mmCIF file of C-alpha atoms in Angstrom:
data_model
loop_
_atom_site.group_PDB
_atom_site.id
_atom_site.type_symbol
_atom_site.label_atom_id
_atom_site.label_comp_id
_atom_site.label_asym_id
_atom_site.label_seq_id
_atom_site.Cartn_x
_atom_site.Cartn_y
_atom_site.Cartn_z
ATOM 1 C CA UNK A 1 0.466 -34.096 34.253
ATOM 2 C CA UNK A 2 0.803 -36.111 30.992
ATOM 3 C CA UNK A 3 -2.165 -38.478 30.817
ATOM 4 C CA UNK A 4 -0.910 -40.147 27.572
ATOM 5 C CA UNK A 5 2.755 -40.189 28.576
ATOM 6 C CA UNK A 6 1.929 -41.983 32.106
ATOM 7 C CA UNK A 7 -0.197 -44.184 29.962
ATOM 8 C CA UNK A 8 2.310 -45.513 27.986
ATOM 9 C CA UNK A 9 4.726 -45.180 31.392
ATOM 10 C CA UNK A 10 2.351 -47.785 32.995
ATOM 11 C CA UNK A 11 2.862 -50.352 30.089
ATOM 12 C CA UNK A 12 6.347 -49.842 30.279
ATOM 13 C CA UNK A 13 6.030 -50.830 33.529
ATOM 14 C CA UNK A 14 4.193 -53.520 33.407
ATOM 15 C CA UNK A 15 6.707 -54.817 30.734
ATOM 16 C CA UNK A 16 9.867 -54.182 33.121
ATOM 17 C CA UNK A 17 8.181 -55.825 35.837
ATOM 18 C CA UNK A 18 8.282 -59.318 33.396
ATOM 19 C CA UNK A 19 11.851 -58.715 32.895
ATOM 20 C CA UNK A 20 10.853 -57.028 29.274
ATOM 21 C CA UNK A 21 14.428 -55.051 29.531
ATOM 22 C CA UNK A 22 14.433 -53.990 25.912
ATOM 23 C CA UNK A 23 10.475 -54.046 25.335
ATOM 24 C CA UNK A 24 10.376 -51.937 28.705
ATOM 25 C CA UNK A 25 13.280 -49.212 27.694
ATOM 26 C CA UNK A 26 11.425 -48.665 24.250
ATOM 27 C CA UNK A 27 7.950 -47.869 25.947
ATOM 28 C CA UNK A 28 9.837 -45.397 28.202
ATOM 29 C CA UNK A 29 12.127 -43.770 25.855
ATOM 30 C CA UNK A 30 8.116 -43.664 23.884
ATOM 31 C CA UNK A 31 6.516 -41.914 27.003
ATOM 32 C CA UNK A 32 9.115 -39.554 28.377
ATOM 33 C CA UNK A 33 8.991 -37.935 24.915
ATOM 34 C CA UNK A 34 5.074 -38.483 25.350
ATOM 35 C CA UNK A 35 5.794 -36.111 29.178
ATOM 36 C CA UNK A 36 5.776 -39.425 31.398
ATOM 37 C CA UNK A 37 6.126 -37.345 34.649
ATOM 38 C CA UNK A 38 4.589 -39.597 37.987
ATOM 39 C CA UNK A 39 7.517 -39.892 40.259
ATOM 40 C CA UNK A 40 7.160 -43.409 40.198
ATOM 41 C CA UNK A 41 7.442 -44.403 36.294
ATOM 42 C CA UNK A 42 10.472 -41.592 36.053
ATOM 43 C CA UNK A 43 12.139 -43.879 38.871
ATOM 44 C CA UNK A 44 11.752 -46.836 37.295
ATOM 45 C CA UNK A 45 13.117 -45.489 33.839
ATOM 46 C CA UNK A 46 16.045 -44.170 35.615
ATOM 47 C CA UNK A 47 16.954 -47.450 37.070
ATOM 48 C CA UNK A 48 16.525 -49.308 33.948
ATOM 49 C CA UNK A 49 18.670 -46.409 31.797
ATOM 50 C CA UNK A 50 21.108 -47.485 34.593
ATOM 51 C CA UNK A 51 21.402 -50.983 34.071
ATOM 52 C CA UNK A 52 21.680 -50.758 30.319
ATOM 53 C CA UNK A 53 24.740 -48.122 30.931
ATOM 54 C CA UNK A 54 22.964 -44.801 29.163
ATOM 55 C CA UNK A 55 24.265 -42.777 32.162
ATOM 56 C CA UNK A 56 23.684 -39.260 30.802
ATOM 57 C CA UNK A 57 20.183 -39.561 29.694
ATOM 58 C CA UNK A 58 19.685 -41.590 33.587
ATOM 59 C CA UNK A 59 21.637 -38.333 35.301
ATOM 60 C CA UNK A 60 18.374 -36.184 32.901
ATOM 61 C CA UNK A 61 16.075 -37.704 34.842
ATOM 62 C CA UNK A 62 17.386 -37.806 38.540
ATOM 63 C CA UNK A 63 17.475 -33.618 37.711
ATOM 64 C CA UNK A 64 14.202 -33.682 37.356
ATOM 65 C CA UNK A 65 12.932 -35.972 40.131
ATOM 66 C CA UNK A 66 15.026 -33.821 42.166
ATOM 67 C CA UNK A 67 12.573 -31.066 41.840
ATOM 68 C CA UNK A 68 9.693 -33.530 42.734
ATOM 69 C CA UNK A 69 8.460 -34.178 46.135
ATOM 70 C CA UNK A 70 9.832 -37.324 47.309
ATOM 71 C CA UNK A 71 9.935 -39.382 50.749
ATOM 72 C CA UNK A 72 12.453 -40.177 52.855
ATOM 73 C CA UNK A 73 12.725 -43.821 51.169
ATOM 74 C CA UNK A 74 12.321 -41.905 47.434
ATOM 75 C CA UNK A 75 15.603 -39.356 48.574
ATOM 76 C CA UNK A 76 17.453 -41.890 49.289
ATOM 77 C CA UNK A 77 17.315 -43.978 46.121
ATOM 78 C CA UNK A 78 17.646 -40.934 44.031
ATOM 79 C CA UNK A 79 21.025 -40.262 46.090
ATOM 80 C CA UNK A 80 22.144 -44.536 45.452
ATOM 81 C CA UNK A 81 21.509 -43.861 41.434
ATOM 82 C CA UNK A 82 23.253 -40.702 41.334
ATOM 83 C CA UNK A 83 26.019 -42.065 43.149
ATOM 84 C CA UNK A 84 26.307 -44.948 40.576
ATOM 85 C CA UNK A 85 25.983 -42.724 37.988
ATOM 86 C CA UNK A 86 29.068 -40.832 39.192
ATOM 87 C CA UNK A 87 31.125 -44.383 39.910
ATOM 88 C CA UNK A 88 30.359 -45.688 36.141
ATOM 89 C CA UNK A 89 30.938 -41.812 34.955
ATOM 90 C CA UNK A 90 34.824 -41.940 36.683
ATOM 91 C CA UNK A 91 34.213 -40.523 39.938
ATOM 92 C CA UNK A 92 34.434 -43.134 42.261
ATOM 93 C CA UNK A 93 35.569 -41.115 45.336
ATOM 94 C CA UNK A 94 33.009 -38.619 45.185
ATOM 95 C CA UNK A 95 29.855 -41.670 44.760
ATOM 96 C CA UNK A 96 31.268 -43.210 48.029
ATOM 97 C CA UNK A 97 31.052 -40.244 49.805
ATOM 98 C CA UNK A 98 27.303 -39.815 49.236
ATOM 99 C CA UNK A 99 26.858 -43.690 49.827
ATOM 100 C CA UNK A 100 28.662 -43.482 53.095
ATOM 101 C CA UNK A 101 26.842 -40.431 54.165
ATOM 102 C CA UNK A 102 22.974 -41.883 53.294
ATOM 103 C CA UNK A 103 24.358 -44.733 55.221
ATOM 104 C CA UNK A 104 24.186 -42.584 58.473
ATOM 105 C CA UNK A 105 21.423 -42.283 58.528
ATOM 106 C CA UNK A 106 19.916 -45.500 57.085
ATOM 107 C CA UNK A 107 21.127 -48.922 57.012
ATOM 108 C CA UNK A 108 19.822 -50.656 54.566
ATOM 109 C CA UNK A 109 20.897 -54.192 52.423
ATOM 110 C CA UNK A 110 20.693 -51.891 49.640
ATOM 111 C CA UNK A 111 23.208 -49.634 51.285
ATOM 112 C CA UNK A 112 25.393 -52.321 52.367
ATOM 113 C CA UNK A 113 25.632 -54.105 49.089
ATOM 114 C CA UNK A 114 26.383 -51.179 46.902
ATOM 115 C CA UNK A 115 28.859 -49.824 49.162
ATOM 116 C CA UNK A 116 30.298 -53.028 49.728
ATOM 117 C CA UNK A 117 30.926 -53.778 46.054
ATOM 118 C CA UNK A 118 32.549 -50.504 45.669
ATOM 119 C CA UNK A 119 34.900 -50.438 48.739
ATOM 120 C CA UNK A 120 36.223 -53.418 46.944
ATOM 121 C CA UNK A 121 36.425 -50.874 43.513
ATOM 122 C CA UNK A 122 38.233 -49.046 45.921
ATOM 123 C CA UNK A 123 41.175 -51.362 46.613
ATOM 124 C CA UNK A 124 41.051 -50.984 50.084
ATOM 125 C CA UNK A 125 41.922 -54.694 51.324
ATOM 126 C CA UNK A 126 41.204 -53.654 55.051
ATOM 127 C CA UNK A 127 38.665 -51.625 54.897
ATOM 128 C CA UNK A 128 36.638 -53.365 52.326
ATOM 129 C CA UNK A 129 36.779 -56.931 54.867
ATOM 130 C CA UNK A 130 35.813 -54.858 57.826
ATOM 131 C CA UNK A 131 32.520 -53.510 56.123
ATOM 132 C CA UNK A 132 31.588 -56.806 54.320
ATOM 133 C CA UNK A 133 31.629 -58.624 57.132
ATOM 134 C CA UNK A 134 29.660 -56.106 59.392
ATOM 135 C CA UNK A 135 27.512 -56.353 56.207
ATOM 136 C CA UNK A 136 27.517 -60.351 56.545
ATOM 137 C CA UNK A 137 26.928 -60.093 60.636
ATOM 138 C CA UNK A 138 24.121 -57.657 58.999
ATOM 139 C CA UNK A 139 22.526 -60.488 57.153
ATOM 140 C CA UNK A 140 24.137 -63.897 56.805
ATOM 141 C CA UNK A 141 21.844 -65.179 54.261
ATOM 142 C CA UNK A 142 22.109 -62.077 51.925
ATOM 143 C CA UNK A 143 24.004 -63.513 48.917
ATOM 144 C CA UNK A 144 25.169 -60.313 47.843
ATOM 145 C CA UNK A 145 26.935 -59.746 50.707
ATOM 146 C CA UNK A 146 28.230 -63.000 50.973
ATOM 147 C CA UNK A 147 29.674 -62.663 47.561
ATOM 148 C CA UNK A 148 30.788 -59.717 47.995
ATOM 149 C CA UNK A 149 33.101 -60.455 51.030
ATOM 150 C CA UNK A 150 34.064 -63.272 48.919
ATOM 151 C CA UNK A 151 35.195 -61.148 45.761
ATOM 152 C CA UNK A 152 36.821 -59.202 48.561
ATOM 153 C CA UNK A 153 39.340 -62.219 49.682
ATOM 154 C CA UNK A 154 39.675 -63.500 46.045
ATOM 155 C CA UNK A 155 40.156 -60.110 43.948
ATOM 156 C CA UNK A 156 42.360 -57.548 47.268
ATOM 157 C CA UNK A 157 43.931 -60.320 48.838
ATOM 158 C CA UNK A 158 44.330 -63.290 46.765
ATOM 159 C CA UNK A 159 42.875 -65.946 49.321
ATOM 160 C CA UNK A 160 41.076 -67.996 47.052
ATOM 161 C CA UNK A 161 40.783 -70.660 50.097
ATOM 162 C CA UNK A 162 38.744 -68.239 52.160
ATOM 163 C CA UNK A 163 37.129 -66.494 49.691
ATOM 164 C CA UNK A 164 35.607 -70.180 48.555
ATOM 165 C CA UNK A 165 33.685 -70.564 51.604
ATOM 166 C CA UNK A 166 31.809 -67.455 51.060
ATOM 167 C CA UNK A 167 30.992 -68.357 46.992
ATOM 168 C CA UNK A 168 29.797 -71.475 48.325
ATOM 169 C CA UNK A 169 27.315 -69.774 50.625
ATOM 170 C CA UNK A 170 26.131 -67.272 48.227
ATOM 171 C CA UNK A 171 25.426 -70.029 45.429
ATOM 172 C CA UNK A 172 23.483 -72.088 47.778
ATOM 173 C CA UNK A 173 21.232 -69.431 48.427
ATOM 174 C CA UNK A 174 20.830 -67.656 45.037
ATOM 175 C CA UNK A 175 22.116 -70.547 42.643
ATOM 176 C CA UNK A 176 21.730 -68.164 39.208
ATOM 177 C CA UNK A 177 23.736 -65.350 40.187
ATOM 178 C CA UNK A 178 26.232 -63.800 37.593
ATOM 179 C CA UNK A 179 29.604 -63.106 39.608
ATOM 180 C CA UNK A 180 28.957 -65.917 41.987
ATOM 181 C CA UNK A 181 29.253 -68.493 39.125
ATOM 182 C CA UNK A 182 31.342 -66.634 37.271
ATOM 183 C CA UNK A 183 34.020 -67.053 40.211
ATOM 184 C CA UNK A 184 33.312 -70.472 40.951
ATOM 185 C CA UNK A 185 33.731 -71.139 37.094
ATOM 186 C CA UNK A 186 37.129 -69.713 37.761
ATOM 187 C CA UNK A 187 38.139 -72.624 40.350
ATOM 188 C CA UNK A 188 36.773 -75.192 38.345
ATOM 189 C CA UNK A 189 39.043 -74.265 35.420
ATOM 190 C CA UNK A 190 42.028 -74.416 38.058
ATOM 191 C CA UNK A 191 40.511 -77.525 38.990
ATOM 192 C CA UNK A 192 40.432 -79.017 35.479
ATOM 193 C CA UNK A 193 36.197 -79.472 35.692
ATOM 194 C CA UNK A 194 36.005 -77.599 32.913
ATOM 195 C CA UNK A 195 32.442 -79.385 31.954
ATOM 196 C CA UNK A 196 31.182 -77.962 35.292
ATOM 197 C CA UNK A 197 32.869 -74.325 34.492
ATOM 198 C CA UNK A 198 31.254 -74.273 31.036
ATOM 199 C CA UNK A 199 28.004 -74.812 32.976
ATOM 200 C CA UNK A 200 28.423 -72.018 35.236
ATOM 201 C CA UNK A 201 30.141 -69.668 32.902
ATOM 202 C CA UNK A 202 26.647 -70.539 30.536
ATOM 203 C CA UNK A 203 24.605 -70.017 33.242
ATOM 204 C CA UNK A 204 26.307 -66.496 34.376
ATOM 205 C CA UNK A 205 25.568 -65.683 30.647
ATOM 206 C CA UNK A 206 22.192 -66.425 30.968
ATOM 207 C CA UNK A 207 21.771 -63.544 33.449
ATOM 208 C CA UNK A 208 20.921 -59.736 33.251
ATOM 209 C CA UNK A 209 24.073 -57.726 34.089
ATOM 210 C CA UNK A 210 24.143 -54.651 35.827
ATOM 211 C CA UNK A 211 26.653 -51.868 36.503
ATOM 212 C CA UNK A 212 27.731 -53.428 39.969
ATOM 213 C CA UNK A 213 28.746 -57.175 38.356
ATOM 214 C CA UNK A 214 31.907 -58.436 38.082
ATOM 215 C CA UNK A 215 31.117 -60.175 35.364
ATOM 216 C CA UNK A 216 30.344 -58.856 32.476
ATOM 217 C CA UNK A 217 28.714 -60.467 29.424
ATOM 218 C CA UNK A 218 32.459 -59.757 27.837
ATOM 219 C CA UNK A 219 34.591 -61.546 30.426
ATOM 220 C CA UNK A 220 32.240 -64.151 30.483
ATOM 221 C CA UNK A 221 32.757 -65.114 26.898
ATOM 222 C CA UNK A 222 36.492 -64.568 27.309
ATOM 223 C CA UNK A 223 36.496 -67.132 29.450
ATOM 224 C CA UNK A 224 34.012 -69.541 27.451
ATOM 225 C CA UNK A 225 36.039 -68.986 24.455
ATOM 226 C CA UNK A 226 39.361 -69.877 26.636
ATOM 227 C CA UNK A 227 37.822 -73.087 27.349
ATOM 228 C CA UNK A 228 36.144 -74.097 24.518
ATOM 229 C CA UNK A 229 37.149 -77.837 23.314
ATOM 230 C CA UNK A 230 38.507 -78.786 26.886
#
C-alpha cells in the first residue's frame, strides 16, 4: 500500500467531492503515479477519467480493480463503467449486454437510467418506451427517467406533444439539468420565446456534462449561436 499516493488520493477526493473536476483529476493523475491503490480512491478516479472522456487510461484502472476484492455493490459498478467505456469506445451492443445482464440480478435507478439512455442510443422505438416507462412505474419522481422516456418520444418517435409532458416533469423536479433544458430550449425556439430558450440553453451550459447527455457543451452553443440577436 502507497501511503503517500492514498495521501494525495484523499485530497483528490476531497476536491471531487466540491465539484473540483479539474483540481480533482490533477491530484489523481499526481497520486496514481504516486501508487494511489485503496479500492475506493481508484473508483473514484475511474469515474471522473469517465466523465472527462479519457476512456483508455479509465479502462487502466477498472483492470486493476478487477484484481481487487470488491463487494457485490463494488462488482457491479466496475461492470456499469466498463460498459460505458465500451459504448463511448464504439461498442454499443456488447455494453448493453453487460448492463442488461447486471440488471438480473439487481435493479437499481442506476441500472435503469443508464440502460434507459442507451436503449434510446439503440434506436429501438419499442423497446426503448417499454423499459422507460417500467423505469418511470420504477420511480415517478426520478428525473432521469422521466427525461429519458421523454428523449425517447421526442428523438425515436417524433412526438414532441407527449414527450413535453415528461420534460415538464423532469424540470420541476431537478430544474438545472443539462438535456432537460436543453430540450425544452428546443420548443421555445419553435415557440418563438427565444429570451426563455437563451435562458435554458445558458443554464444547460452552466452544467457538468457527462458521457450519457444529450447535450453536449458543443450542441449547446450551436444552438446559442443560432439564436443569438433574436
Amino acid at each position: 500500500m502507497s501511503f503517500m499516493g492514498n495521501l494525495a488520493g484523499n485530497k483528490a477526493l476531497t476536491a471531487h467531492g466540491k465539484g473540483d473536476y479539474r483540481t480533482a483529476l490533477k491530484l489523481y493523475d499526481e497520486a496514481y503515479a504516486k501508487g494511489m491503490d485503496k479500492p475506493r480512491l481508484l473508483k473514484s478516479y475511474c469515474v471522473l477519467l469517465i466523465r472527462t472522456s479519457q476512456f483508455d487510461r479509465a479502462l487502466e484502472i477498472i483492470k486493476r480493480l478487477e484484481q481487487m476484492p470488491l463487494d457485490a455493490k463494488g462488482r457491479t459498478d466496475l461492470h456499469i463503467n466498463y460498459a460505458i467505456i465500451l459504448w463511448k469506445k464504439g461498442y454499443l451492443d456488447r455494453a448493453m449486454e453487460i448492463l442488461e445482464d447486471e440488471f438480473k440480478h439487481t435493479k437499481n435507478g442506476t441500472l435503469y437510467s443508464i440502460i434507459g439512455y442507451l436503449k434510446i442510443e439503440q434506436g429501438d422505438a419499442e423497446e426503448a418506451i417499454r423499459f422507460n416507462k417500467e423505469a418511470v412505474e420504477y420511480d415517478e419522481e426520478d428525473a432521469i427517467f422521466l427525461d429519458n422516456l421523454g428523449q425517447t418520444y421526442y428523438r425515436l418517435l417524433g412526438d414532441k406533444e407527449t414527450a413535453k409532458t415528461y420534460f415538464d416533469k423532469a424540470i420541476a423536479i431537478k430544474p438545472k439539468s443539462i438535456d432537460t433544458n436543453y430540450f425544452l430550449a428546443l420548443y421555445d425556439i419553435e415557440n418563438g420565446n427565444y429570451e426563455s430558450a437563451k435562458d435554458r440553453l445558458d443554464l444547460a451550459r452552466l452544467g457538468v456534462t457527462s458521457p450519457l447527455n444529450y447535450a453536449t457543451p458543443e450542441l449547446i452553443d450551436a444552438k446559442r449561436e443560432e439564436i443569438r440577436g433574436m
